[in-house]
Amino acid sequence: MSFFPCHATSSIIDGCNGLLLYYASCPAAFHVVNPTTRRWAALPEPRRKTLLSVLSFDPCASPHYKVVCFTGWLPRGASVEVFDSETGAWGEHELDFGLETDAMSATMHCFAGAVHLLGLSGDTARHTQQLRM
């Protein structure tokens, strides 16, 4: 990954359909990296502190990706900021998973336009509302 200049100061946070989501600590920033094309993009900073982040990318549906940053927990869901590569902007949303916060694990994944969550009891929940800007 020598083509990516922040590789030494970054950690892989998530991956989705060939793209990697990195977080660089110095300077603090998210980056989306495509190892196949050797291209990468730095994202603008989210407005709020991020607790957990996931990458959403389906090249069969769109050439654009989204980064979902969980910024707070609600009684049955979460507050998130979503970066859309098509618009280049962050948007704020609230997700309702239908599970109490203490029943949610930190295992989340985006698939087919929905955020999926694994509950601590092994149940799965998903939020299907499109995360538009």
Short mmCIF file of C-alpha atoms in Angstrom, two decimals:
data_model
loop_
_atom_site.label_atom_id
_atom_site.label_comp_id
_atom_site.label_asym_id
_atom_site.label_seq_id
_atom_site.Cartn_x
_atom_site.Cartn_y
_atom_site.Cartn_z
CA MET A 1 0.00 0.00 0.00
CA SER A 2 2.96 2.30 -0.58
CA PHE A 3 0.82 4.40 -2.97
CA PHE A 4 -1.27 5.56 0.02
CA PRO A 5 0.81 8.19 1.85
CA CYS A 6 -1.05 7.85 5.18
CA HIS A 7 -0.60 4.06 5.37
CA ALA A 8 1.97 4.18 8.19
CA THR A 9 -0.22 6.34 10.45
CA SER A 10 -3.58 4.74 9.59
CA SER A 11 -5.70 1.80 10.70
CA ILE A 12 -8.21 -0.11 8.60
CA ILE A 13 -11.64 0.49 10.13
CA ASP A 14 -13.85 -1.39 7.64
CA GLY A 15 -13.95 -2.84 4.15
CA CYS A 16 -16.76 -3.30 1.64
CA ASN A 17 -16.69 -4.81 -1.87
CA GLY A 18 -13.05 -3.96 -2.57
CA LEU A 19 -12.84 -0.57 -0.84
CA LEU A 20 -11.11 0.01 2.49
CA LEU A 21 -12.00 2.62 5.11
CA TYR A 22 -8.92 3.93 6.90
CA TYR A 23 -8.64 6.30 9.84
CA ALA A 24 -5.40 8.27 10.05
CA SER A 25 -4.41 9.62 13.44
CA CYS A 26 -2.04 12.35 12.27
CA PRO A 27 -3.62 14.37 10.82
CA ALA A 28 -6.95 12.96 11.97
CA ALA A 29 -9.02 12.01 8.93
CA PHE A 30 -10.98 9.23 7.26
CA HIS A 31 -9.76 7.93 3.89
CA VAL A 32 -11.41 5.55 1.44
CA VAL A 33 -8.83 3.50 -0.45
CA ASN A 34 -9.19 1.30 -3.54
CA PRO A 35 -6.16 -1.05 -3.53
CA THR A 36 -6.99 -2.33 -7.03
CA THR A 37 -6.91 1.06 -8.76
CA ARG A 38 -4.39 2.47 -6.24
CA ARG A 39 -6.61 5.53 -5.75
CA TRP A 40 -7.72 7.07 -2.48
CA ALA A 41 -9.81 9.96 -1.21
CA ALA A 42 -9.60 11.94 2.02
CA LEU A 43 -12.99 12.73 3.55
CA PRO A 44 -13.88 16.02 5.24
CA GLU A 45 -14.17 15.75 9.01
CA PRO A 46 -17.56 14.75 10.46
CA ARG A 47 -19.17 17.40 12.67
CA ARG A 48 -19.30 15.20 15.78
CA LYS A 49 -16.99 12.71 17.49
CA THR A 50 -17.26 9.24 15.93
CA LEU A 51 -17.81 6.13 18.06
CA LEU A 52 -17.97 3.52 15.29
CA SER A 53 -17.74 3.69 11.48
CA VAL A 54 -18.82 1.43 8.61
CA LEU A 55 -18.36 1.65 4.85
CA SER A 56 -21.17 1.04 2.34
CA PHE A 57 -20.34 0.31 -1.31
CA ASP A 58 -22.18 -1.71 -3.94
CA PRO A 59 -20.48 -1.30 -7.33
CA CYS A 60 -23.38 -3.10 -9.07
CA ALA A 61 -25.80 -0.39 -7.89
CA SER A 62 -23.64 2.75 -7.99
CA PRO A 63 -20.01 3.87 -8.33
CA HIS A 64 -20.47 5.94 -5.16
CA TYR A 65 -19.87 4.92 -1.54
CA LYS A 66 -21.12 6.05 1.85
CA VAL A 67 -19.40 6.14 5.22
CA VAL A 68 -21.71 5.79 8.23
CA CYS A 69 -20.27 7.22 11.47
CA PHE A 70 -22.14 6.43 14.66
CA THR A 71 -22.00 9.54 16.85
CA GLY A 72 -24.38 8.70 19.71
CA TRP A 73 -26.63 5.99 21.06
CA LEU A 74 -30.40 6.38 21.40
CA PRO A 75 -32.74 4.17 23.48
CA ARG A 76 -33.46 1.94 20.44
CA GLY A 77 -30.96 3.09 17.85
CA ALA A 78 -28.24 5.58 17.06
CA SER A 79 -27.42 9.04 15.80
CA VAL A 80 -25.23 8.89 12.71
CA GLU A 81 -23.46 11.12 10.26
CA VAL A 82 -23.32 9.78 6.70
CA PHE A 83 -20.77 10.86 4.11
CA ASP A 84 -21.93 10.44 0.51
CA SER A 85 -19.17 10.38 -2.11
CA GLU A 86 -21.63 11.56 -4.76
CA THR A 87 -22.34 14.84 -2.96
CA GLY A 88 -19.06 15.11 -1.02
CA ALA A 89 -21.04 16.07 2.10
CA TRP A 90 -22.03 14.71 5.50
CA GLY A 91 -25.67 14.43 6.59
CA GLU A 92 -27.15 13.67 10.02
CA HIS A 93 -29.71 10.92 10.65
CA GLU A 94 -31.27 8.90 13.45
CA LEU A 95 -31.59 5.12 13.07
CA ASP A 96 -34.12 2.96 14.92
CA PHE A 97 -33.07 -0.69 15.04
CA GLY A 98 -35.94 -1.80 17.26
CA LEU A 99 -33.52 -3.12 19.89
CA GLU A 100 -32.70 -1.60 23.24
CA THR A 101 -29.23 -0.05 23.25
CA ASP A 102 -27.93 -2.54 25.83
CA ALA A 103 -28.95 -5.41 23.49
CA MET A 104 -26.87 -4.07 20.57
CA SER A 105 -23.37 -5.27 19.76
CA ALA A 106 -20.77 -3.20 17.93
CA THR A 107 -20.95 -5.61 14.97
CA MET A 108 -22.52 -3.67 12.10
CA HIS A 109 -22.34 -3.90 8.33
CA CYS A 110 -23.91 -2.12 5.38
CA PHE A 111 -25.45 -4.34 2.71
CA ALA A 112 -27.97 -3.65 -0.05
CA GLY A 113 -28.51 -0.07 1.12
CA ALA A 114 -29.30 -1.00 4.73
CA VAL A 115 -27.36 -0.89 7.99
CA HIS A 116 -27.42 -4.35 9.62
CA LEU A 117 -26.66 -4.86 13.30
CA LEU A 118 -25.98 -8.02 15.31
CA GLY A 119 -27.75 -8.07 18.67
CA LEU A 120 -25.99 -9.49 21.72
CA SER A 121 -28.52 -12.35 21.84
CA GLY A 122 -27.64 -13.32 18.26
CA ASP A 123 -30.66 -11.54 16.79
CA THR A 124 -30.09 -9.34 13.77
CA ALA A 125 -31.76 -6.03 13.08
CA ARG A 126 -31.54 -3.68 10.16
CA HIS A 127 -32.38 -0.13 9.34
CA THR A 128 -33.68 0.06 5.78
CA GLN A 129 -34.43 3.77 5.35
CA GLN A 130 -32.15 5.13 2.65
CA LEU A 131 -29.47 7.35 4.15
CA ARG A 132 -29.81 10.36 1.86
CA MET A 133 -28.18 13.75 2.26
#
